Short mmCIF file of C-alpha atoms in Angstrom, two decimals:
data_model
loop_
_atom_site.label_atom_id
_atom_site.label_comp_id
_atom_site.label_asym_id
_atom_site.label_seq_id
_atom_site.Cartn_x
_atom_site.Cartn_y
_atom_site.Cartn_z
CA UNK Z 1 4.22 -33.99 -32.00
CA UNK Z 2 1.35 -32.18 -30.27
CA UNK Z 3 1.98 -28.78 -28.73
CA UNK Z 4 1.60 -28.09 -25.06
CA UNK Z 5 -0.23 -24.88 -25.94
CA UNK Z 6 -1.94 -23.57 -29.07
CA UNK Z 7 -2.49 -19.82 -29.25
CA UNK Z 8 -5.29 -18.66 -31.54
CA UNK Z 9 -4.39 -15.29 -33.04
CA UNK Z 10 -0.93 -13.90 -33.73
CA UNK Z 11 -1.55 -10.33 -32.56
CA UNK Z 12 0.82 -8.64 -30.17
CA UNK Z 13 -0.72 -10.19 -27.04
CA UNK Z 14 -0.69 -13.66 -28.58
CA UNK Z 15 2.97 -13.28 -29.45
CA UNK Z 16 3.79 -11.92 -26.01
CA UNK Z 17 2.02 -14.81 -24.33
CA UNK Z 18 3.79 -17.31 -26.60
CA UNK Z 19 7.22 -15.88 -25.83
CA UNK Z 20 6.68 -16.13 -22.07
CA UNK Z 21 5.25 -19.65 -22.28
CA UNK Z 22 8.17 -20.84 -24.38
CA UNK Z 23 10.59 -19.30 -21.89
CA UNK Z 24 8.75 -21.34 -19.24
CA UNK Z 25 9.56 -24.55 -21.07
CA UNK Z 26 6.31 -25.19 -22.94
CA UNK Z 27 6.05 -26.18 -26.59
CA UNK Z 28 3.91 -23.46 -28.20
CA UNK Z 29 2.23 -23.04 -31.60
CA UNK Z 30 0.68 -19.75 -32.73
CA UNK Z 31 -1.99 -19.82 -35.44
CA UNK Z 32 -2.73 -16.58 -37.32
CA UNK Z 33 -5.61 -16.26 -39.76
CA UNK Z 34 -3.97 -13.55 -41.88
CA UNK Z 35 -0.83 -13.84 -43.95
CA UNK Z 36 1.10 -11.53 -41.62
CA UNK Z 37 1.69 -11.74 -37.89
CA UNK Z 38 0.83 -8.82 -35.66
CA UNK Z 39 -2.95 -8.49 -35.58
CA UNK Z 40 -3.83 -4.79 -35.57
CA UNK Z 41 -0.18 -3.83 -34.95
CA UNK Z 42 1.19 -4.30 -38.47
CA UNK Z 43 2.98 -2.24 -41.10
CA UNK Z 44 1.85 -2.73 -44.68
CA UNK Z 45 2.27 -1.07 -48.06
CA UNK Z 46 -1.05 0.59 -48.87
CA UNK Z 47 0.01 2.57 -51.96
CA UNK Z 48 3.00 1.85 -54.23
CA UNK Z 49 6.10 2.95 -52.34
CA UNK Z 50 4.18 4.02 -49.22
CA UNK Z 51 4.01 1.99 -46.00
CA UNK Z 52 2.28 2.76 -42.74
CA UNK Z 53 0.91 1.26 -39.56
CA UNK Z 54 -2.39 -0.10 -40.84
CA UNK Z 55 -4.56 0.02 -37.72
CA UNK Z 56 -2.83 0.85 -34.40
CA UNK Z 57 -0.56 3.78 -35.10
CA UNK Z 58 1.36 5.16 -32.12
CA UNK Z 59 3.42 3.91 -29.16
CA UNK Z 60 3.15 4.65 -25.46
CA UNK Z 61 1.34 1.87 -23.62
CA UNK Z 62 3.75 -0.95 -24.56
CA UNK Z 63 4.78 -2.19 -21.15
CA UNK Z 64 8.47 -1.70 -20.28
CA UNK Z 65 8.61 -5.10 -18.55
CA UNK Z 66 7.45 -6.77 -21.76
CA UNK Z 67 10.05 -4.82 -23.73
CA UNK Z 68 12.79 -6.01 -21.35
CA UNK Z 69 11.66 -9.61 -20.92
CA UNK Z 70 11.28 -10.20 -24.66
CA UNK Z 71 14.43 -8.16 -25.45
CA UNK Z 72 12.51 -6.28 -28.12
CA UNK Z 73 15.32 -3.77 -28.58
CA UNK Z 74 17.74 -6.65 -29.08
CA UNK Z 75 15.38 -7.98 -31.75
CA UNK Z 76 15.44 -4.69 -33.65
CA UNK Z 77 12.76 -2.47 -32.11
CA UNK Z 78 13.54 1.26 -32.01
CA UNK Z 79 11.07 3.83 -30.72
CA UNK Z 80 11.57 7.57 -31.15
CA UNK Z 81 9.66 10.14 -29.16
CA UNK Z 82 7.46 12.77 -30.73
CA UNK Z 83 9.14 16.18 -30.67
CA UNK Z 84 5.81 17.69 -29.63
CA UNK Z 85 2.93 15.84 -28.01
CA UNK Z 86 -0.06 17.50 -29.67
CA UNK Z 87 -1.08 20.34 -31.94
CA UNK Z 88 -4.66 21.60 -32.06
CA UNK Z 89 -5.52 23.89 -34.98
CA UNK Z 90 -8.16 26.35 -33.78
CA UNK Z 91 -10.16 29.00 -35.61
CA UNK Z 92 -7.56 31.71 -36.11
CA UNK Z 93 -5.17 30.30 -33.51
CA UNK Z 94 -3.34 27.13 -32.48
CA UNK Z 95 -2.58 25.26 -29.28
CA UNK Z 96 0.62 23.29 -28.68
CA UNK Z 97 1.10 20.61 -26.01
CA UNK Z 98 4.59 19.43 -25.15
CA UNK Z 99 7.49 19.60 -22.75
CA UNK Z 100 8.21 23.16 -21.66
CA UNK Z 101 5.47 24.75 -23.74
CA UNK Z 102 2.09 23.59 -22.43
CA UNK Z 103 1.90 26.09 -19.56
CA UNK Z 104 2.87 29.06 -21.72
CA UNK Z 105 0.39 28.01 -24.37
CA UNK Z 106 -2.36 27.60 -21.79
CA UNK Z 107 -1.59 31.01 -20.26
CA UNK Z 108 -2.49 32.64 -23.58
CA UNK Z 109 -6.06 31.48 -22.99
CA UNK Z 110 -6.22 31.39 -19.17
CA UNK Z 111 -3.46 32.34 -16.72
CA UNK Z 112 -5.50 30.62 -14.01
CA UNK Z 113 -5.47 27.33 -15.93
CA UNK Z 114 -1.73 27.63 -16.51
CA UNK Z 115 -1.18 27.97 -12.78
CA UNK Z 116 -3.26 24.85 -12.09
CA UNK Z 117 -1.47 22.63 -14.58
CA UNK Z 118 1.40 21.44 -12.30
CA UNK Z 119 -1.09 20.33 -9.64
CA UNK Z 120 -3.19 18.58 -12.31
CA UNK Z 121 -0.15 16.72 -13.65
CA UNK Z 122 1.03 15.69 -10.18
CA UNK Z 123 -2.35 14.37 -9.12
CA UNK Z 124 -2.98 12.51 -12.37
CA UNK Z 125 0.52 11.01 -12.21
CA UNK Z 126 -0.19 9.69 -8.71
CA UNK Z 127 -3.12 7.68 -10.06
CA UNK Z 128 -1.30 6.67 -13.24
CA UNK Z 129 1.48 5.22 -11.10
CA UNK Z 130 -1.08 2.92 -9.45
CA UNK Z 131 -2.23 1.72 -12.86
CA UNK Z 132 1.32 1.15 -14.08
CA UNK Z 133 1.72 -1.45 -11.36
CA UNK Z 134 -1.77 -2.93 -11.60
CA UNK Z 135 -1.78 -3.48 -15.38
CA UNK Z 136 0.96 -6.09 -15.12
CA UNK Z 137 -0.82 -8.14 -12.45
CA UNK Z 138 -3.73 -10.56 -12.55
CA UNK Z 139 -6.93 -9.24 -10.97
CA UNK Z 140 -8.49 -11.30 -8.17
CA UNK Z 141 -11.02 -13.68 -9.62
CA UNK Z 142 -14.17 -12.34 -8.00
CA UNK Z 143 -17.11 -14.57 -8.80
CA UNK Z 144 -20.18 -13.26 -7.02
CA UNK Z 145 -22.28 -10.13 -7.12
CA UNK Z 146 -22.01 -7.09 -9.37
CA UNK Z 147 -18.72 -5.33 -10.00
CA UNK Z 148 -19.94 -2.39 -7.91
CA UNK Z 149 -20.51 -4.81 -5.00
CA UNK Z 150 -17.17 -6.49 -5.61
CA UNK Z 151 -15.21 -3.24 -5.93
CA UNK Z 152 -14.55 -2.81 -2.18
CA UNK Z 153 -13.09 -6.32 -2.02
CA UNK Z 154 -11.02 -5.62 -5.13
CA UNK Z 155 -9.60 -2.47 -3.59
CA UNK Z 156 -8.63 -4.45 -0.48
CA UNK Z 157 -6.98 -7.18 -2.53
CA UNK Z 158 -3.26 -7.81 -2.55
CA UNK Z 159 -3.06 -6.47 -6.10
CA UNK Z 160 -4.09 -2.96 -5.11
CA UNK Z 161 -3.91 -2.84 -1.37
CA UNK Z 162 -0.20 -2.03 -1.03
CA UNK Z 163 -0.34 0.76 -3.59
CA UNK Z 164 -3.58 2.26 -2.31
CA UNK Z 165 -2.39 2.31 1.26
CA UNK Z 166 0.34 4.72 0.20
CA UNK Z 167 -2.06 7.15 -1.49
CA UNK Z 168 -3.09 10.35 0.22
CA UNK Z 169 -6.78 10.99 0.87
CA UNK Z 170 -6.73 13.47 -2.02
CA UNK Z 171 -5.39 10.82 -4.36
CA UNK Z 172 -7.99 8.30 -3.20
CA UNK Z 173 -10.73 10.83 -3.94
CA UNK Z 174 -9.20 11.46 -7.37
CA UNK Z 175 -9.12 7.72 -8.03
CA UNK Z 176 -12.84 7.43 -7.27
CA UNK Z 177 -13.60 10.40 -9.52
CA UNK Z 178 -11.54 9.05 -12.41
CA UNK Z 179 -13.25 5.68 -12.24
CA UNK Z 180 -16.77 7.09 -12.14
CA UNK Z 181 -16.95 10.54 -13.73
CA UNK Z 182 -16.97 11.69 -17.32
CA UNK Z 183 -13.80 13.17 -18.79
CA UNK Z 184 -15.70 16.41 -19.35
CA UNK Z 185 -16.81 16.71 -15.72
CA UNK Z 186 -13.31 15.87 -14.50
CA UNK Z 187 -11.71 18.50 -16.74
CA UNK Z 188 -14.39 21.13 -16.12
CA UNK Z 189 -13.56 20.81 -12.43
CA UNK Z 190 -9.97 21.73 -13.16
CA UNK Z 191 -9.94 24.21 -16.04
CA UNK Z 192 -11.95 27.03 -17.59
CA UNK Z 193 -10.42 27.40 -21.07
CA UNK Z 194 -11.43 25.28 -24.05
CA UNK Z 195 -8.06 24.37 -25.66
CA UNK Z 196 -6.51 22.64 -22.65
CA UNK Z 197 -9.75 20.77 -21.93
CA UNK Z 198 -9.95 19.66 -25.56
CA UNK Z 199 -6.32 18.53 -25.63
CA UNK Z 200 -6.79 16.31 -22.59
CA UNK Z 201 -10.43 15.46 -23.25
CA UNK Z 202 -9.55 13.83 -26.56
CA UNK Z 203 -7.92 11.01 -24.58
CA UNK Z 204 -11.30 10.40 -22.95
CA UNK Z 205 -12.99 9.48 -26.23
CA UNK Z 206 -10.17 7.70 -28.07
CA UNK Z 207 -11.53 4.26 -28.81
CA UNK Z 208 -14.78 5.07 -27.01
CA UNK Z 209 -18.07 5.53 -28.82
CA UNK Z 210 -19.12 8.20 -26.35
CA UNK Z 211 -19.40 11.88 -25.58
CA UNK Z 212 -16.67 13.30 -23.35
CA UNK Z 213 -19.58 13.87 -20.94
CA UNK Z 214 -20.48 10.17 -20.81
CA UNK Z 215 -19.80 8.76 -17.32
CA UNK Z 216 -16.77 6.50 -17.37
CA UNK Z 217 -14.80 8.42 -19.98
CA UNK Z 218 -12.57 9.86 -17.24
CA UNK Z 219 -11.16 6.33 -16.89
CA UNK Z 220 -10.63 6.16 -20.66
CA UNK Z 221 -8.62 9.38 -20.31
CA UNK Z 222 -6.61 7.78 -17.51
CA UNK Z 223 -6.08 4.60 -19.55
CA UNK Z 224 -4.23 6.66 -22.16
CA UNK Z 225 -1.81 8.39 -19.76
CA UNK Z 226 -0.13 5.51 -17.90
CA UNK Z 227 2.29 4.70 -20.72
CA UNK Z 228 5.87 5.72 -21.35
CA UNK Z 229 8.46 5.86 -24.11
CA UNK Z 230 12.10 4.98 -23.51
CA UNK Z 231 11.63 5.42 -19.76
CA UNK Z 232 9.82 8.77 -19.92
CA UNK Z 233 6.39 8.54 -18.33
CA UNK Z 234 3.40 9.83 -20.26
CA UNK Z 235 5.32 10.26 -23.50
CA UNK Z 236 4.17 9.09 -26.95
CA UNK Z 237 6.39 7.88 -29.74
CA UNK Z 238 6.77 6.18 -33.09
CA UNK Z 239 8.18 2.72 -33.77
CA UNK Z 240 10.69 3.01 -36.61
CA UNK Z 241 9.25 0.93 -39.42
CA UNK Z 242 5.71 1.37 -38.07
CA UNK Z 243 3.79 -0.62 -35.48
CA UNK Z 244 4.68 -3.80 -37.32
CA UNK Z 245 8.22 -3.33 -36.01
CA UNK Z 246 6.89 -4.14 -32.53
CA UNK Z 247 5.24 -7.39 -33.54
CA UNK Z 248 8.09 -8.41 -35.82
CA UNK Z 249 10.46 -8.04 -32.86
CA UNK Z 250 8.04 -10.13 -30.78
CA UNK Z 251 7.92 -12.76 -33.52
CA UNK Z 252 11.73 -12.83 -33.65
CA UNK Z 253 11.80 -13.42 -29.90
CA UNK Z 254 9.26 -16.23 -30.28
CA UNK Z 255 11.31 -17.93 -32.99
CA UNK Z 256 14.46 -17.66 -30.90
CA UNK Z 257 12.60 -19.42 -28.07
CA UNK Z 258 11.33 -22.21 -30.31
CA UNK Z 259 7.74 -21.11 -30.87
CA UNK Z 260 6.12 -22.43 -34.06
CA UNK Z 261 4.49 -19.49 -35.89
CA UNK Z 262 1.97 -20.35 -38.60
CA UNK Z 263 0.21 -17.79 -40.80
CA UNK Z 264 -2.76 -18.23 -43.14
CA UNK Z 265 -4.24 -20.69 -40.66
CA UNK Z 266 -7.76 -19.79 -39.58
CA UNK Z 267 -9.24 -21.64 -36.62
CA UNK Z 268 -12.78 -22.87 -37.16
CA UNK Z 269 -13.36 -24.55 -33.80
CA UNK Z 270 -11.80 -24.93 -30.38
CA UNK Z 271 -12.23 -28.58 -29.44
CA UNK Z 272 -13.55 -29.52 -26.01
CA UNK Z 273 -14.27 -32.80 -24.31
CA UNK Z 274 -15.06 -33.86 -20.75
CA UNK Z 275 -15.06 -30.24 -19.61
CA UNK Z 276 -11.68 -29.26 -20.99
CA UNK Z 277 -10.06 -27.84 -24.14
CA UNK Z 278 -8.22 -30.45 -26.21
CA UNK Z 279 -7.12 -28.61 -29.36
CA UNK Z 280 -8.45 -26.86 -32.45
CA UNK Z 281 -9.79 -27.57 -35.91
CA UNK Z 282 -8.61 -25.25 -38.69
CA UNK Z 283 -10.73 -23.94 -41.53
CA UNK Z 284 -9.13 -26.53 -43.82
CA UNK Z 285 -10.10 -29.37 -41.45
CA UNK Z 286 -6.70 -29.93 -39.86
CA UNK Z 287 -6.99 -31.19 -36.28
CA UNK Z 288 -4.30 -29.96 -33.89
CA UNK Z 289 -4.17 -31.33 -30.35
CA UNK Z 290 -2.80 -29.54 -27.30
CA UNK Z 291 -2.89 -29.64 -23.52
CA UNK Z 292 -4.20 -26.06 -23.46
CA UNK Z 293 -5.64 -23.51 -25.88
CA UNK Z 294 -5.24 -19.74 -25.50
CA UNK Z 295 -7.42 -17.32 -27.45
CA UNK Z 296 -6.12 -13.89 -28.35
CA UNK Z 297 -9.44 -13.07 -30.02
CA UNK Z 298 -12.30 -10.84 -28.92
CA UNK Z 299 -14.27 -12.75 -26.23
CA UNK Z 300 -17.41 -12.87 -28.39
CA UNK Z 301 -15.48 -14.41 -31.27
CA UNK Z 302 -13.94 -16.99 -28.96
CA UNK Z 303 -17.06 -18.09 -27.13
CA UNK Z 304 -19.67 -17.11 -29.70
CA UNK Z 305 -17.98 -18.57 -32.80
CA UNK Z 306 -15.34 -21.14 -31.83
CA UNK Z 307 -16.52 -22.91 -28.68
CA UNK Z 308 -19.49 -25.27 -28.55
CA UNK Z 309 -22.30 -23.50 -26.63
CA UNK Z 310 -23.07 -26.76 -24.84
CA UNK Z 311 -19.59 -26.69 -23.28
CA UNK Z 312 -20.22 -23.30 -21.67
CA UNK Z 313 -22.26 -22.52 -18.55
CA UNK Z 314 -25.51 -20.83 -19.61
CA UNK Z 315 -25.01 -17.68 -17.53
CA UNK Z 316 -21.44 -17.25 -18.77
CA UNK Z 317 -22.53 -17.62 -22.39
CA UNK Z 318 -25.37 -15.13 -21.87
CA UNK Z 319 -23.10 -12.51 -20.32
CA UNK Z 320 -20.46 -12.89 -23.02
CA UNK Z 321 -23.29 -12.25 -25.48
CA UNK Z 322 -24.03 -8.97 -23.68
CA UNK Z 323 -20.39 -7.85 -23.60
CA UNK Z 324 -20.41 -4.38 -25.14
CA UNK Z 325 -18.16 -3.24 -27.96
CA UNK Z 326 -18.04 -0.35 -30.42
CA UNK Z 327 -15.49 2.47 -30.52
CA UNK Z 328 -16.86 4.72 -33.26
CA UNK Z 329 -13.57 4.52 -35.13
CA UNK Z 330 -12.94 5.22 -38.81
CA UNK Z 331 -9.31 4.61 -39.76
CA UNK Z 332 -7.44 5.97 -42.81
CA UNK Z 333 -3.89 5.96 -44.17
CA UNK Z 334 -2.99 8.45 -46.87
CA UNK Z 335 -0.01 8.85 -49.17
CA UNK Z 336 0.95 12.51 -49.57
CA UNK Z 337 2.91 14.37 -52.21
CA UNK Z 338 3.98 16.95 -49.63
CA UNK Z 339 3.82 17.84 -45.96
CA UNK Z 340 0.49 19.42 -44.95
CA UNK Z 341 0.58 23.15 -44.22
CA UNK Z 342 -1.84 24.35 -41.59
CA UNK Z 343 -3.15 27.90 -41.84
CA UNK Z 344 -2.36 28.67 -38.20
CA UNK Z 345 1.09 27.02 -38.32
CA UNK Z 346 2.11 26.80 -41.98
CA UNK Z 347 5.83 26.11 -41.76
CA UNK Z 348 7.33 22.66 -41.05
CA UNK Z 349 8.24 22.22 -37.41
CA UNK Z 350 8.05 20.03 -34.34
CA UNK Z 351 4.26 20.31 -34.29
CA UNK Z 352 4.13 18.09 -37.37
CA UNK Z 353 5.62 15.18 -35.39
CA UNK Z 354 2.82 15.16 -32.82
CA UNK Z 355 -0.83 14.23 -32.78
CA UNK Z 356 -2.70 16.85 -34.79
CA UNK Z 357 -6.18 16.98 -33.25
CA UNK Z 358 -9.10 18.54 -35.09
CA UNK Z 359 -11.51 18.91 -32.17
CA UNK Z 360 -11.21 22.37 -30.59
CA UNK Z 361 -13.63 21.97 -27.67
CA UNK Z 362 -15.38 19.37 -25.56
CA UNK Z 363 -18.66 20.68 -26.97
CA UNK Z 364 -17.41 19.89 -30.49
CA UNK Z 365 -16.67 16.31 -29.39
CA UNK Z 366 -20.07 16.01 -27.75
CA UNK Z 367 -21.82 17.14 -30.95
CA UNK Z 368 -19.76 14.66 -32.96
CA UNK Z 369 -21.10 11.82 -30.83
CA UNK Z 370 -24.71 13.04 -30.99
CA UNK Z 371 -24.43 13.40 -34.77
CA UNK Z 372 -23.07 9.89 -35.17
CA UNK Z 373 -25.84 8.34 -33.13
CA UNK Z 374 -28.49 10.14 -35.18
CA UNK Z 375 -27.00 10.12 -38.67
CA UNK Z 376 -24.36 7.38 -38.60
CA UNK Z 377 -21.36 9.70 -38.67
CA UNK Z 378 -20.39 13.12 -37.44
CA UNK Z 379 -21.03 16.06 -39.74
CA UNK Z 380 -18.04 17.73 -38.08
CA UNK Z 381 -15.90 14.74 -37.06
CA UNK Z 382 -13.03 14.42 -34.64
CA UNK Z 383 -9.81 13.72 -36.53
CA UNK Z 384 -6.41 12.97 -35.09
CA UNK Z 385 -3.72 13.00 -37.75
CA UNK Z 386 -0.14 11.82 -37.35
CA UNK Z 387 2.53 12.20 -40.01
CA UNK Z 388 5.00 9.49 -38.96
CA UNK Z 389 7.23 10.09 -41.97
CA UNK Z 390 8.42 13.26 -40.22
CA UNK Z 391 10.19 10.92 -37.79
CA UNK Z 392 10.75 7.91 -40.04
CA UNK Z 393 11.76 8.47 -43.66
CA UNK Z 394 11.61 4.73 -44.41
CA UNK Z 395 7.82 4.91 -44.82
CA UNK Z 396 7.62 7.04 -47.97
CA UNK Z 397 9.73 7.95 -51.03
CA UNK Z 398 12.06 10.96 -50.67
CA UNK Z 399 10.11 14.20 -50.37
CA UNK Z 400 6.82 12.36 -49.84
CA UNK Z 401 4.93 11.60 -46.65
CA UNK Z 402 2.37 9.27 -45.10
CA UNK Z 403 -0.33 10.26 -42.65
CA UNK Z 404 -2.46 8.25 -40.25
CA UNK Z 405 -5.99 9.55 -39.72
CA UNK Z 406 -7.81 8.28 -36.65
CA UNK Z 407 -11.36 9.56 -37.05
CA UNK Z 408 -14.40 9.69 -34.80
CA UNK Z 409 -17.33 9.49 -34.40
CA UNK Z 410 -18.98 6.98 -36.66
CA UNK Z 411 -21.65 4.45 -35.72
CA UNK Z 412 -20.45 0.84 -35.61
CA UNK Z 413 -23.73 -0.03 -37.34
CA UNK Z 414 -25.36 2.61 -39.51
CA UNK Z 415 -28.95 3.51 -38.65
CA UNK Z 416 -31.74 2.78 -41.11
CA UNK Z 417 -30.24 -0.50 -42.30
CA UNK Z 418 -27.60 1.26 -44.40
CA UNK Z 419 -24.38 -0.62 -45.18
CA UNK Z 420 -20.88 0.66 -44.51
CA UNK Z 421 -19.71 -0.69 -47.87
CA UNK Z 422 -22.04 1.82 -49.55
CA UNK Z 423 -20.86 4.83 -47.55
CA UNK Z 424 -17.15 4.17 -46.88
CA UNK Z 425 -15.83 6.57 -49.55
CA UNK Z 426 -18.37 9.27 -48.74
CA UNK Z 427 -17.20 9.35 -45.13
CA UNK Z 428 -13.54 9.16 -46.18
CA UNK Z 429 -14.07 12.25 -48.34
CA UNK Z 430 -15.56 14.04 -45.32
CA UNK Z 431 -12.50 13.21 -43.21
CA UNK Z 432 -10.17 14.57 -45.88
CA UNK Z 433 -12.32 17.70 -46.17
CA UNK Z 434 -12.19 18.18 -42.40
CA UNK Z 435 -8.40 18.35 -42.49
CA UNK Z 436 -8.53 20.49 -45.64
CA UNK Z 437 -10.40 23.23 -43.75
CA UNK Z 438 -7.35 23.72 -41.55
CA UNK Z 439 -4.66 22.76 -44.08
CA UNK Z 440 -5.63 24.10 -47.54
CA UNK Z 441 -4.18 21.94 -50.31
CA UNK Z 442 -4.25 18.78 -48.21
CA UNK Z 443 -6.86 17.07 -50.40
CA UNK Z 444 -4.87 17.86 -53.54
CA UNK Z 445 -1.73 16.32 -52.00
CA UNK Z 446 -3.38 12.92 -51.42
CA UNK Z 447 -1.87 10.42 -53.86
CA UNK Z 448 -3.61 7.35 -52.48
CA UNK Z 449 -5.56 6.23 -49.47
CA UNK Z 450 -6.54 3.19 -47.46
CA UNK Z 451 -9.94 3.38 -45.77
CA UNK Z 452 -11.15 1.17 -42.93
CA UNK Z 453 -14.72 1.55 -41.66
CA UNK Z 454 -15.80 -0.15 -38.42
CA UNK Z 455 -16.99 -3.05 -40.56
CA UNK Z 456 -13.60 -3.26 -42.30
CA UNK Z 457 -11.82 -3.25 -38.93
CA UNK Z 458 -14.01 -6.15 -37.84
CA UNK Z 459 -13.53 -8.12 -41.06
CA UNK Z 460 -9.79 -7.60 -41.26
CA UNK Z 461 -8.64 -7.64 -37.64
CA UNK Z 462 -11.51 -9.22 -35.71
CA UNK Z 463 -12.27 -5.93 -33.94
CA UNK Z 464 -15.94 -6.56 -33.19
CA UNK Z 465 -17.99 -3.45 -34.06
CA UNK Z 466 -14.69 -1.79 -34.98
CA UNK Z 467 -13.73 -1.66 -31.30
CA UNK Z 468 -10.00 -1.04 -31.00
CA UNK Z 469 -10.16 -1.89 -27.28
CA UNK Z 470 -11.80 -5.35 -27.74
CA UNK Z 471 -14.67 -4.09 -25.60
CA UNK Z 472 -15.66 -0.86 -23.90
CA UNK Z 473 -13.58 0.35 -20.97
CA UNK Z 474 -16.60 0.81 -18.74
CA UNK Z 475 -16.74 0.12 -15.02
CA UNK Z 476 -18.64 -3.14 -15.52
CA UNK Z 477 -16.01 -4.37 -18.01
CA UNK Z 478 -12.77 -3.63 -16.13
CA UNK Z 479 -10.36 -5.54 -13.90
CA UNK Z 480 -12.01 -8.66 -12.43
CA UNK Z 481 -15.08 -8.05 -14.59
CA UNK Z 482 -13.20 -8.11 -17.90
CA UNK Z 483 -14.74 -9.78 -19.80
CA UNK Z 484 -17.07 -11.05 -17.02
CA UNK Z 485 -16.83 -11.77 -13.30
CA UNK Z 486 -15.50 -15.26 -12.73
CA UNK Z 487 -13.30 -15.14 -15.82
CA UNK Z 488 -11.19 -12.12 -14.97
CA UNK Z 489 -8.01 -14.11 -14.29
CA UNK Z 490 -7.48 -15.15 -17.96
CA UNK Z 491 -9.04 -18.57 -17.33
CA UNK Z 492 -12.44 -19.62 -18.65
CA UNK Z 493 -15.11 -21.99 -17.33
CA UNK Z 494 -13.55 -24.66 -19.56
CA UNK Z 495 -10.43 -26.21 -18.10
CA UNK Z 496 -7.38 -25.60 -20.25
CA UNK Z 497 -8.99 -22.76 -22.25
CA UNK Z 498 -7.53 -19.33 -21.58
CA UNK Z 499 -7.80 -15.79 -22.94
CA UNK Z 500 -4.88 -13.41 -23.51
CA UNK Z 501 -6.32 -10.62 -25.65
CA UNK Z 502 -7.41 -7.05 -25.00
CA UNK Z 503 -10.84 -8.30 -23.93
CA UNK Z 504 -9.10 -9.15 -20.64
CA UNK Z 505 -7.43 -6.90 -18.05
CA UNK Z 506 -6.12 -4.23 -18.56
CA UNK Z 507 -7.90 -3.72 -21.89
CA UNK Z 508 -6.93 -2.25 -25.21
CA UNK Z 509 -3.90 -0.56 -26.62
CA UNK Z 510 -0.61 -2.11 -27.67
CA UNK Z 511 0.51 -2.98 -24.14
CA UNK Z 512 1.45 -6.65 -24.13
CA UNK Z 513 0.09 -6.74 -20.57
CA UNK Z 514 -2.78 -9.20 -21.18
CA UNK Z 515 -0.36 -11.58 -22.90
CA UNK Z 516 2.13 -11.27 -20.05
CA UNK Z 517 -0.48 -11.78 -17.34
CA UNK Z 518 -2.17 -14.69 -19.09
CA UNK Z 519 1.17 -16.47 -19.50
CA UNK Z 520 1.84 -16.05 -15.77
CA UNK Z 521 -1.42 -17.84 -14.93
CA UNK Z 522 -0.95 -20.56 -17.57
CA UNK Z 523 2.56 -21.35 -16.33
CA UNK Z 524 1.24 -21.46 -12.77
CA UNK Z 525 -1.40 -23.98 -13.83
CA UNK Z 526 1.17 -25.99 -15.79
CA UNK Z 527 3.37 -26.29 -12.71
CA UNK Z 528 0.36 -27.46 -10.68
CA UNK Z 529 -0.71 -29.85 -13.45
CA UNK Z 530 -4.07 -28.15 -13.77
CA UNK Z 531 -4.34 -28.63 -17.53
#
């Protein structure tokens, strides 16, 4: 029996979309190329006895409505909060970020900055609250003009109008600044001391192949602060069992609702005929028919690899070809014989549960980007390390630990025609050495490692150019313009072909929001018999 809907890609947004569609009464099949469901949100053994979140590695942006609607807690998901948000090892000092300590820590470097922090938090929270509502709604499908020309109409739309009307003039000015400025300019306008600017500026380059002084990175910073953990806004946490626990709970929900989940099934083509999607052909030649097809893949993989170019409008196809990706990410998982000991904070403590950020200043981050553009990778890279086994002892044998290293900046494509396969281990050694400078003995404690270059991230997870966001979070690729104007409402120019991945609003991160929003539109079309 043919499905009503086939979803291509069993990542977290594909599973979310499937669960909602099944709840709406549709017969749904999910096809996943890999042998495990979850896309980039998976937990795998990477060294004998050691498991970790392979790609995505921390929880905050997972939407609370998705958690409730899919009953993820009822299907086994447990998320624990970090005991400290961040720890920055500095030369001869350290900087801690967390509840009740950030102001005192900041005052050690600038009493003036410490005094300004409450106002900074309040004003950023006012904007983040707008995003929390907007991420779970479909943008208006603006179809003409540039995004800059369409922005006034977007701001007047029903999606944003009610929330914006309640904002003060100060908040409206902040909103404009955060959507247009660089993270560095935004933070320089608030603070004078390096540690606090580095701690917050890191969020502006996570997943962005950019300097913190690149215009638009202030929005990237904002994108990383609208999450919550267990009802606490802005908090970050760890899924017990790794990020795969999220997608396994989603898969359990899907099964309970009657979704057919198939792994090791690669899709070779999305079938179209008479202007509409009719099904898919798998890599083994199996033909599967459906009333609608939903792609959870990167837009360029969907329309550049799977859909007949002749079925697409020429301008749409051209603009999808120009869609920009590349996050400068180099991802590692390491098995450790012992907990790292940092020179400036050598004893075990709450700081080891947080994000350990090796990037002491915005200038350091800027140089890392310049280096990567010139040489292919930063000579002094940005490294965020998490040690999730401090919160979850199921990931490693007793007395051992696992660490996630999220490293930047590296070029998605190496200059000079060099190949990532030839330089992967060289760069991995550099990342280990970067941590070693602050935690002597770290390199010696490494028992095994898993290394994923941008090319590996693309091969394994379909992250084009290693882009963890499925496309840059730039002003011309947000809201109604994600991935392009005229296709910002999860529909495509081909009737019955939809998108539900992070290449749609609101973008990357393990949110579930694109899957939720896409399902809303698909069910609306199903009720109106539009596919």
